[in-house]
Short mmCIF file of C-alpha atoms in Angstrom, two decimals:
data_model
loop_
_atom_site.label_atom_id
_atom_site.label_comp_id
_atom_site.label_asym_id
_atom_site.label_seq_id
_atom_site.Cartn_x
_atom_site.Cartn_y
_atom_site.Cartn_z
CA MET K 1 -49.81 147.29 24.21
CA ASN K 2 -49.57 149.61 27.24
CA LYS K 3 -52.03 149.86 30.11
CA LYS K 4 -53.68 153.01 28.78
CA SER K 5 -54.56 151.31 25.47
CA ILE K 6 -56.04 148.33 27.30
CA ILE K 7 -58.16 150.61 29.50
CA LEU K 8 -59.40 152.58 26.48
CA ILE K 9 -60.38 149.41 24.62
CA PHE K 10 -62.16 148.11 27.71
CA LEU K 11 -64.14 151.34 28.12
CA ALA K 12 -65.08 151.29 24.43
CA LEU K 13 -66.33 147.71 24.75
CA VAL K 14 -68.31 148.63 27.83
CA ALA K 15 -69.84 151.55 25.91
CA ILE K 16 -70.88 149.13 23.17
CA PHE K 17 -72.22 146.31 25.28
CA THR K 18 -74.07 148.45 27.79
CA PRO K 19 -76.86 149.10 25.28
CA ALA K 20 -76.53 145.54 24.04
CA HIS K 21 -77.46 144.29 27.51
CA SER K 22 -80.68 146.27 27.38
CA PHE K 23 -81.44 145.11 23.84
CA ALA K 24 -81.50 141.54 25.02
CA SER K 25 -84.52 142.27 27.19
CA SER K 26 -86.31 144.56 24.75
CA GLY K 27 -87.69 141.99 22.38
CA SER K 28 -91.23 140.93 21.90
CA GLU K 29 -92.90 138.07 23.76
CA ASN K 30 -92.00 135.53 21.09
CA GLY K 31 -88.30 136.33 21.43
CA GLU K 32 -88.00 138.49 18.32
CA ILE K 33 -86.12 141.77 18.41
CA ASP K 34 -88.30 144.85 17.89
CA VAL K 35 -85.73 147.04 16.13
CA LYS K 36 -88.01 150.06 15.78
CA GLU K 37 -89.05 149.99 19.44
CA ILE K 38 -85.45 149.66 20.67
CA ILE K 39 -84.13 152.51 18.51
CA PHE K 40 -86.86 154.97 19.49
CA HIS K 41 -86.62 153.91 23.14
CA HIS K 42 -82.91 154.75 23.31
CA LEU K 43 -83.22 157.95 21.26
CA GLY K 44 -86.29 159.25 23.07
CA ASP K 45 -86.91 161.05 26.32
CA GLY K 46 -88.08 159.46 29.57
CA TYR K 47 -89.33 160.12 33.08
CA GLY K 48 -86.34 158.32 34.56
CA TRP K 49 -82.67 157.77 33.84
CA GLU K 50 -81.53 154.23 33.12
CA VAL K 51 -79.31 152.72 35.81
CA PRO K 52 -75.95 151.56 34.33
CA PHE K 53 -75.96 147.90 33.23
CA SER K 54 -79.69 147.52 33.91
CA HIS K 55 -82.62 147.96 31.58
CA VAL K 56 -85.22 147.65 34.34
CA TYR K 57 -84.23 150.05 37.10
CA ARG K 58 -84.23 153.79 36.58
CA ILE K 59 -83.09 156.81 38.54
CA PRO K 60 -86.40 158.51 39.50
CA LEU K 61 -87.09 162.09 38.48
CA PRO K 62 -89.87 164.48 39.57
CA VAL K 63 -93.11 164.44 37.57
CA ILE K 64 -94.91 167.82 37.60
CA LEU K 65 -98.36 168.03 35.99
CA ARG K 66 -101.33 170.37 35.79
CA ALA K 67 -104.48 168.30 36.21
CA GLU K 68 -107.75 168.81 34.35
CA ASP K 69 -109.17 170.97 37.16
CA GLY K 70 -106.12 173.25 37.14
CA LYS K 71 -104.43 171.81 40.24
CA TRP K 72 -100.70 171.17 40.13
CA ILE K 73 -99.67 167.62 41.03
CA SER K 74 -96.14 166.34 41.60
CA PHE K 75 -94.76 162.91 42.45
CA SER K 76 -91.69 160.77 41.84
CA SER K 77 -91.46 158.90 38.55
CA HIS K 78 -90.73 155.60 40.36
CA LYS K 79 -94.46 155.44 41.19
CA LEU K 80 -95.29 155.05 37.48
CA GLN K 81 -94.03 151.48 37.38
CA GLU K 82 -93.68 148.39 39.54
CA TYR K 83 -91.19 145.55 39.28
CA VAL K 84 -92.59 142.07 38.71
CA LYS K 85 -91.07 138.72 37.81
CA ILE K 86 -92.33 136.94 34.72
CA VAL K 87 -91.32 133.72 32.96
CA ASN K 88 -89.81 134.21 29.52
CA ASP K 89 -91.60 131.83 27.12
CA SER K 90 -88.54 131.42 24.90
CA THR K 91 -85.96 130.74 27.63
CA GLY K 92 -88.13 129.46 30.46
CA LYS K 93 -86.30 131.68 32.95
CA GLU K 94 -87.68 134.26 35.31
CA GLU K 95 -86.99 137.88 34.38
CA LEU K 96 -87.55 141.08 36.29
CA VAL K 97 -89.54 143.57 34.24
CA ALA K 98 -91.01 147.01 34.91
CA GLU K 99 -94.76 147.18 34.41
CA PRO K 100 -96.78 150.43 34.33
CA ARG K 101 -99.20 151.05 37.16
CA ILE K 102 -101.84 153.61 38.10
CA VAL K 103 -100.61 156.42 40.36
CA THR K 104 -103.28 157.68 42.76
CA ILE K 105 -102.67 161.04 44.42
CA ASP K 106 -104.94 162.47 47.17
CA LYS K 107 -104.96 166.27 47.30
CA ASN K 108 -107.44 168.49 49.13
CA GLY K 109 -109.83 165.59 49.57
CA LYS K 110 -109.86 164.72 45.86
CA GLN K 111 -108.29 161.75 44.09
CA TYR K 112 -106.20 162.15 40.96
CA GLN K 113 -105.14 159.14 38.87
CA PHE K 114 -102.28 159.12 36.39
CA ILE K 115 -100.63 156.50 34.26
CA LEU K 116 -97.77 156.24 31.79
CA ALA K 117 -99.82 155.57 28.68
CA HIS K 118 -98.78 152.58 26.57
CA VAL K 119 -102.06 152.26 24.65
CA SER K 120 -102.95 155.81 23.68
CA LYS K 121 -102.09 158.49 21.17
CA HIS K 122 -100.00 159.94 24.02
CA ARG K 123 -97.87 156.83 24.24
CA ASN K 124 -95.02 156.96 26.78
CA LYS K 125 -96.44 160.19 28.22
CA VAL K 126 -98.11 160.62 31.60
CA VAL K 127 -101.87 161.12 31.24
CA GLN K 128 -104.65 161.67 33.73
CA ILE K 129 -107.30 158.94 33.59
CA PHE K 130 -110.96 158.80 34.64
CA PRO K 131 -113.10 155.65 35.08
CA LEU K 132 -115.83 155.05 32.52
CA SER K 133 -119.44 154.26 33.14
CA PRO K 134 -120.44 150.64 32.35
CA GLU K 135 -122.26 151.72 29.20
CA GLU K 136 -119.36 153.80 27.87
CA GLU K 137 -116.84 151.08 28.70
CA ALA K 138 -118.92 148.49 26.84
CA ARG K 139 -119.15 150.78 23.81
CA VAL K 140 -115.38 151.39 23.73
CA LYS K 141 -114.59 147.69 24.10
CA GLU K 142 -117.00 146.87 21.29
CA GLU K 143 -115.24 149.43 19.09
CA ALA K 144 -111.87 147.90 19.99
CA LYS K 145 -113.14 144.41 19.20
CA HIS K 146 -114.06 145.37 15.65
CA ASN K 147 -110.90 147.35 15.01
CA PRO K 148 -108.72 145.15 12.74
CA GLU K 149 -105.52 146.64 14.12
CA ILE K 150 -106.44 146.20 17.79
CA GLN K 151 -108.35 142.90 17.37
CA GLY K 152 -109.85 143.24 20.84
CA ASP K 153 -106.51 142.91 22.67
CA ILE K 154 -106.10 146.17 24.54
CA ASP K 155 -102.70 145.38 26.02
CA LYS K 156 -101.21 144.70 22.57
CA ALA K 157 -103.03 147.51 20.83
CA GLU K 158 -101.13 149.57 18.33
CA ALA K 159 -104.10 151.51 16.98
CA ILE K 160 -105.73 154.10 19.21
CA ILE K 161 -109.31 154.87 20.10
CA GLY K 162 -109.24 158.64 20.44
CA GLY K 163 -109.62 160.04 23.94
CA TYR K 164 -109.17 156.72 25.74
CA ALA K 165 -106.22 154.95 27.32
CA GLY K 166 -106.07 151.19 27.80
CA PHE K 167 -104.64 149.45 30.87
CA ASN K 168 -105.07 145.84 32.06
CA GLU K 169 -107.89 145.16 29.59
CA THR K 170 -109.76 148.24 30.76
CA TYR K 171 -110.28 151.55 29.03
CA TYR K 172 -110.23 154.93 30.77
CA ARG K 173 -111.04 158.39 29.55
CA GLU K 174 -107.73 160.20 29.26
CA TYR K 175 -106.69 163.81 29.59
CA LYS K 176 -103.23 165.03 28.56
CA PRO K 177 -102.17 167.45 31.33
CA LEU K 178 -99.72 170.30 30.98
CA ASP K 179 -96.45 168.50 31.63
CA ILE K 180 -93.37 170.36 32.97
CA SER K 181 -91.75 167.27 34.41
CA PHE K 182 -88.03 167.03 35.07
CA THR K 183 -87.35 164.41 32.37
CA LYS K 184 -84.07 162.83 31.33
CA ASN K 185 -83.47 165.42 28.60
CA VAL K 186 -84.20 168.30 30.98
CA LEU K 187 -81.71 166.97 33.53
CA ALA K 188 -79.16 166.41 30.75
CA LEU K 189 -79.58 170.04 29.66
CA PHE K 190 -78.75 171.20 33.18
CA ILE K 191 -75.74 168.87 33.29
CA ALA K 192 -74.50 170.21 29.94
CA ALA K 193 -74.97 173.80 31.13
CA ILE K 194 -73.00 173.09 34.32
CA VAL K 195 -70.20 171.41 32.35
CA VAL K 196 -69.95 174.32 29.89
CA THR K 197 -69.91 176.84 32.74
CA ALA K 198 -67.16 174.90 34.54
CA MET K 199 -65.11 174.65 31.33
CA VAL K 200 -65.29 178.35 30.57
CA MET K 201 -64.83 179.49 34.17
CA SER K 202 -61.71 177.31 34.49
CA VAL K 203 -59.98 179.73 32.08
CA VAL K 204 -61.26 182.74 34.04
CA TRP K 205 -60.12 181.28 37.36
CA PHE K 206 -56.69 180.42 35.93
CA TYR K 207 -55.96 183.97 34.74
CA SER K 208 -57.38 185.51 37.93
CA ARG K 209 -54.93 183.45 40.00
CA LYS K 210 -51.85 183.28 37.78
CA GLY K 211 -52.07 186.43 35.71
CA MET K 212 -50.85 186.17 32.12
CA LYS K 213 -48.94 182.94 32.62
CA ALA K 214 -49.52 180.50 29.74
CA PRO K 215 -52.04 177.79 30.73
CA ARG K 216 -51.45 174.09 30.13
CA LYS K 217 -53.39 170.82 29.99
CA GLY K 218 -57.19 171.26 30.16
CA VAL K 219 -57.16 175.03 30.56
CA GLY K 220 -54.71 175.37 27.69
CA PHE K 221 -56.94 173.20 25.50
CA MET K 222 -59.95 175.34 26.39
CA GLU K 223 -58.07 178.54 25.53
CA MET K 224 -57.03 176.99 22.23
CA LEU K 225 -60.66 176.14 21.37
CA ILE K 226 -61.87 179.60 22.36
CA ASP K 227 -59.17 181.29 20.28
CA PHE K 228 -59.83 178.93 17.35
CA ILE K 229 -63.52 179.80 17.22
CA TYR K 230 -63.16 183.49 18.08
CA THR K 231 -60.26 184.29 15.77
CA GLY K 232 -60.97 181.84 12.96
CA VAL K 233 -64.76 182.18 12.76
CA ILE K 234 -66.22 185.10 14.71
CA LYS K 235 -63.59 187.84 14.31
CA SER K 236 -62.74 186.97 10.71
CA THR K 237 -66.43 187.25 9.79
CA LEU K 238 -67.83 189.99 12.04
CA HIS K 239 -64.64 192.10 12.31
CA ASP K 240 -65.28 195.08 14.60
CA GLN K 241 -68.61 193.60 15.76
CA ALA K 242 -66.97 190.36 16.94
CA ARG K 243 -66.79 191.26 20.64
CA LYS K 244 -70.50 192.07 20.67
CA TYR K 245 -71.67 188.66 19.41
CA ALA K 246 -68.81 186.46 20.64
CA PRO K 247 -70.47 185.51 23.99
CA PHE K 248 -73.59 184.20 22.25
CA LEU K 249 -71.74 182.37 19.48
CA LEU K 250 -69.12 180.83 21.78
CA THR K 251 -71.89 179.66 24.11
CA CYS K 252 -73.66 177.99 21.17
CA PHE K 253 -70.45 176.22 20.13
CA PHE K 254 -69.51 174.83 23.55
CA PHE K 255 -73.09 173.97 24.49
CA ILE K 256 -73.65 171.99 21.30
CA LEU K 257 -70.23 170.33 21.58
CA VAL K 258 -70.87 169.20 25.17
CA MET K 259 -74.38 167.96 24.33
CA ASN K 260 -73.01 165.99 21.39
CA LEU K 261 -70.26 164.36 23.46
CA VAL K 262 -72.49 163.62 26.46
CA GLY K 263 -74.92 161.87 24.12
CA LEU K 264 -72.17 159.40 23.13
CA ILE K 265 -71.71 158.24 26.72
CA VAL K 266 -74.13 155.43 27.52
CA ILE K 267 -74.04 155.43 31.32
CA PHE K 268 -75.11 158.26 33.63
CA PRO K 269 -74.60 161.24 33.32
CA GLY K 270 -74.55 160.49 29.59
CA GLY K 271 -77.05 158.66 27.46
CA ALA K 272 -79.41 161.55 26.71
CA ASN K 273 -79.60 162.18 22.98
CA LEU K 274 -80.08 165.94 23.25
CA THR K 275 -79.02 167.16 19.82
CA GLY K 276 -80.83 164.16 18.33
CA ASN K 277 -84.01 165.73 19.70
CA ILE K 278 -85.43 168.16 17.16
CA ALA K 279 -87.11 170.24 19.88
CA ILE K 280 -83.70 171.19 21.31
CA THR K 281 -82.10 171.96 17.96
CA LEU K 282 -85.21 173.98 17.08
CA VAL K 283 -84.78 176.18 20.17
CA LEU K 284 -81.13 176.80 19.26
CA ALA K 285 -82.15 177.71 15.71
CA ILE K 286 -84.89 180.06 17.01
CA MET K 287 -82.32 181.86 19.17
CA VAL K 288 -80.15 182.45 16.09
CA PHE K 289 -83.28 183.55 14.20
CA VAL K 290 -84.14 186.12 16.88
CA VAL K 291 -80.61 187.54 17.11
CA THR K 292 -80.30 187.71 13.33
CA ASN K 293 -83.55 189.57 12.72
CA VAL K 294 -83.70 191.76 15.83
CA MET K 295 -80.19 193.08 15.16
CA GLY K 296 -80.78 193.40 11.42
CA SER K 297 -79.73 196.70 9.84
CA LYS K 298 -81.80 198.96 7.58
CA HIS K 299 -79.89 197.62 4.61
CA TYR K 300 -80.83 194.03 5.60
CA TRP K 301 -84.56 194.79 5.74
CA LYS K 302 -84.38 196.95 2.63
CA GLU K 303 -82.92 194.00 0.69
CA ILE K 304 -85.81 191.85 1.90
CA PHE K 305 -88.72 194.15 1.10
CA TRP K 306 -87.19 196.08 -1.83
CA PRO K 307 -84.19 194.09 -3.13
CA ASP K 308 -81.80 195.48 -5.71
CA VAL K 309 -83.20 193.56 -8.69
CA PRO K 310 -85.06 194.56 -11.87
CA LEU K 311 -88.41 196.21 -11.11
CA PHE K 312 -90.56 193.54 -12.80
CA LEU K 313 -89.26 190.95 -10.27
CA LYS K 314 -90.57 192.90 -7.28
CA PHE K 315 -93.48 194.95 -8.61
CA PRO K 316 -96.46 194.58 -9.11
CA ILE K 317 -96.04 190.88 -8.18
CA PRO K 318 -93.67 190.66 -5.17
CA ILE K 319 -91.76 187.61 -6.37
CA MET K 320 -88.42 188.50 -4.82
CA GLN K 321 -90.01 189.74 -1.59
CA PHE K 322 -91.68 186.36 -1.16
CA ILE K 323 -88.39 184.54 -1.78
CA GLU K 324 -86.48 186.78 0.63
CA ILE K 325 -89.09 186.42 3.40
CA PHE K 326 -89.11 182.66 2.85
CA GLY K 327 -85.33 182.72 3.17
CA ILE K 328 -85.58 184.32 6.60
CA PHE K 329 -87.14 181.09 7.91
CA THR K 330 -85.22 178.55 5.82
CA LYS K 331 -81.86 179.60 7.27
CA PRO K 332 -82.66 178.69 10.90
CA ALA K 333 -84.61 175.66 9.66
CA ALA K 334 -81.45 174.43 7.94
CA LEU K 335 -79.51 174.88 11.20
CA CYS K 336 -82.14 172.91 13.10
CA VAL K 337 -82.48 169.98 10.69
CA ARG K 338 -78.76 169.67 9.89
CA LEU K 339 -77.72 169.31 13.53
CA PHE K 340 -80.65 167.04 14.40
CA ALA K 341 -80.27 164.70 11.42
CA ASN K 342 -76.51 164.29 11.70
CA MET K 343 -76.48 163.52 15.42
CA MET K 344 -79.53 161.28 15.42
CA GLY K 345 -78.17 159.42 12.39
CA GLY K 346 -74.90 158.65 14.17
CA HIS K 347 -76.73 157.22 17.19
CA MET K 348 -79.02 155.13 14.99
CA ILE K 349 -76.06 153.62 13.12
CA VAL K 350 -74.33 152.56 16.35
CA ILE K 351 -77.53 151.03 17.75
CA THR K 352 -78.27 149.24 14.47
CA LEU K 353 -74.75 147.80 14.33
CA THR K 354 -75.17 146.45 17.86
CA LEU K 355 -78.57 144.97 16.99
CA LEU K 356 -76.92 142.91 14.25
CA ILE K 357 -75.54 140.66 16.99
CA PHE K 358 -79.05 139.63 18.05
CA ILE K 359 -80.44 139.53 14.51
CA PHE K 360 -77.70 137.17 13.28
CA ALA K 361 -77.99 135.05 16.44
CA ALA K 362 -81.04 133.40 14.85
CA PHE K 363 -78.79 131.92 12.12
CA GLY K 364 -76.62 129.91 14.50
CA ALA K 365 -73.56 130.19 16.71
CA LEU K 366 -71.12 130.74 13.81
CA ALA K 367 -73.09 133.65 12.40
CA ALA K 368 -73.55 135.10 15.87
CA GLY K 369 -69.82 134.90 16.64
CA GLY K 370 -68.86 136.56 13.37
CA SER K 371 -71.46 139.30 13.81
CA VAL K 372 -70.17 140.07 17.31
CA PHE K 373 -66.66 140.83 16.03
CA ILE K 374 -67.86 142.84 13.02
CA SER K 375 -70.47 144.78 15.01
CA VAL K 376 -68.06 145.64 17.81
CA MET K 377 -65.31 146.82 15.44
CA PHE K 378 -67.67 148.91 13.31
CA SER K 379 -69.41 150.33 16.40
CA ILE K 380 -66.09 151.42 17.92
CA PHE K 381 -65.16 153.00 14.59
CA MET K 382 -68.52 154.81 14.41
CA LEU K 383 -68.20 156.06 17.99
CA CYS K 384 -64.74 157.47 17.20
CA LEU K 385 -66.18 159.04 14.06
CA ASP K 386 -69.06 160.48 16.07
CA VAL K 387 -66.58 162.25 18.36
CA LEU K 388 -65.20 164.01 15.28
CA VAL K 389 -68.71 164.67 13.95
CA SER K 390 -69.67 166.17 17.33
CA PHE K 391 -66.98 168.82 16.93
CA ILE K 392 -67.71 169.37 13.24
CA GLN K 393 -71.44 169.90 13.81
CA ALA K 394 -70.82 172.36 16.65
CA TYR K 395 -68.32 174.20 14.42
CA VAL K 396 -70.66 174.26 11.39
CA PHE K 397 -73.61 175.50 13.47
CA THR K 398 -71.48 178.33 14.91
CA LEU K 399 -70.00 179.18 11.51
CA LEU K 400 -73.39 179.40 9.79
CA ALA K 401 -74.90 181.37 12.68
CA THR K 402 -71.98 183.83 12.43
CA ILE K 403 -72.47 184.20 8.68
CA PHE K 404 -76.23 184.78 9.09
CA ILE K 405 -75.61 187.44 11.73
CA SER K 406 -72.93 189.05 9.55
CA MET K 407 -75.36 189.25 6.63
CA SER K 408 -78.05 190.82 8.81
CA ILE K 409 -75.85 193.54 10.37
CA ASP K 410 -74.21 194.48 7.07
CA LYS K 411 -74.94 198.17 6.50
CA GLY K 412 -74.34 198.06 2.79
CA HIS K 413 -71.90 200.03 0.66
CA HIS K 414 -73.69 203.35 0.76
CA GLU K 415 -74.92 203.23 4.37
CA GLY K 416 -71.90 201.71 6.04
CA HIS K 417 -69.08 203.17 4.01
CA GLY K 418 -70.56 206.31 2.49
CA LYS K 419 -69.77 208.58 5.44
CA ASP K 420 -66.30 207.17 5.83
CA GLU K 421 -65.64 207.59 2.11
CA HIS K 422 -66.85 211.22 2.13
CA LYS K 423 -64.77 211.89 5.20
CA THR K 424 -61.73 210.33 3.57
CA GLU K 425 -62.31 212.35 0.41
CA ASP K 426 -62.63 215.59 2.41
CA GLN K 427 -59.42 214.83 4.29
CA THR K 428 -57.66 214.07 0.99
CA ILE K 429 -58.86 217.38 -0.51
CA GLU K 430 -57.73 219.30 2.58
CA LYS K 431 -54.31 217.66 2.49
CA THR K 432 -54.03 218.39 -1.25
CA GLU K 433 -54.94 222.03 -0.68
CA GLU K 434 -52.34 222.29 2.09
CA LYS K 435 -49.70 220.78 -0.18
CA ASP K 436 -50.72 223.13 -2.99
CA SER K 437 -50.50 226.15 -0.70
CA GLU K 438 -47.07 225.26 0.72
CA PRO K 439 -45.07 225.80 -2.52
CA ALA K 440 -46.75 229.16 -3.05
CA ALA K 441 -45.79 230.35 0.45
CA ALA K 442 -42.21 229.18 0.23
CA PRO K 443 -40.91 231.76 -2.29
CA ALA K 444 -42.44 234.59 -0.28
CA SER K 445 -40.56 233.46 2.79
CA VAL K 446 -37.35 233.10 0.80
CA ASN K 447 -37.76 236.57 -0.73
CA ALA K 448 -38.48 238.08 2.68
CA ALA K 449 -35.36 236.48 4.09
CA THR K 450 -33.35 237.66 1.12
CA VAL K 451 -34.60 241.21 1.43
CA SER K 452 -33.80 241.39 5.11
#
């Protein structure tokens, strides 16, 4: 085994055990693993970026909020939590954990209080809080005491009393501010955009410096990808309209591909599950929806509102019109859900396989040892498969978007080809007439020559 293989295996193992390290500290107080909490924690967004090989510390990011009175407040996300040492009941050892805390901001002589809600319908979101009067606080606590799901324990509450956030056995009135914070997913989007720009511009810079010399290595691979998508997908589908839509479609392909691959990297700048976030895939699908319908031809809209079907299917009851209009929205919805489900599913499988190590640890050392080997091997296999899936999903999204655009700009047989056909017929008639007239003129010329 050469050095490169050893390094690759080591990096793969690091990629597997980096989340495993954080899983070990993500259990409940009785030592059990909360599978649901761990999965959604690693697939969700956050106000900070996890530091490599540490589940506690995070790279702080700016929090930007619009308070209840309309004032804009900003502060660093590291203020939302404090680091305290607690004794683990199951192991008896001290552990460093991050606990939420109230952030107090003074602005223009007024105090604003915010907290990262952990007992609220806005869980894991920053909310503005306001102290309650003694009477209101007593009423809310009494309601919590009789709630069978809360059972009076605010800090462990899973059920929510609407409009209130719990913290340190105290309830506060909460207000969800307009939140435009620079979260982990937002930063990851900027990183992906920078990477895509650098990848594409590397080809531009190469040809600007070296002319038409054939590129190699990374630039050659980029040119191969661009040609593969442009020639094999865009040009073969859109034909003479390919150059018009190629920038948008190529951007979609490379942006999705980079987001997919960055999501497979655990440590910074990876670790953000962008395409596993339905909000991001929804925006991509909406962009395709807008391009498809704004650039739609008359033939496209005619087939929606008056399709070429028997009259009883479209009048007086507009059955086909309803189906066609419904189809306008189902196409981008399919793009959104397909990309989201496939990428989130891959991440969930890898996390679940890693969690098997801790689940089987309860059955003894032998079961734990066997589960480590099986989980690591299957996780490495799934990560390799996810690399392939990342490319396939970017390709499928681009292919379907190209097909939808092609269907919308199709001018139909009569509209798109009618003029060309009439023109061709006229040219054919003219040529036929010329050919017919040539034999008639030839004898006259011969006779004239003969006479002279």
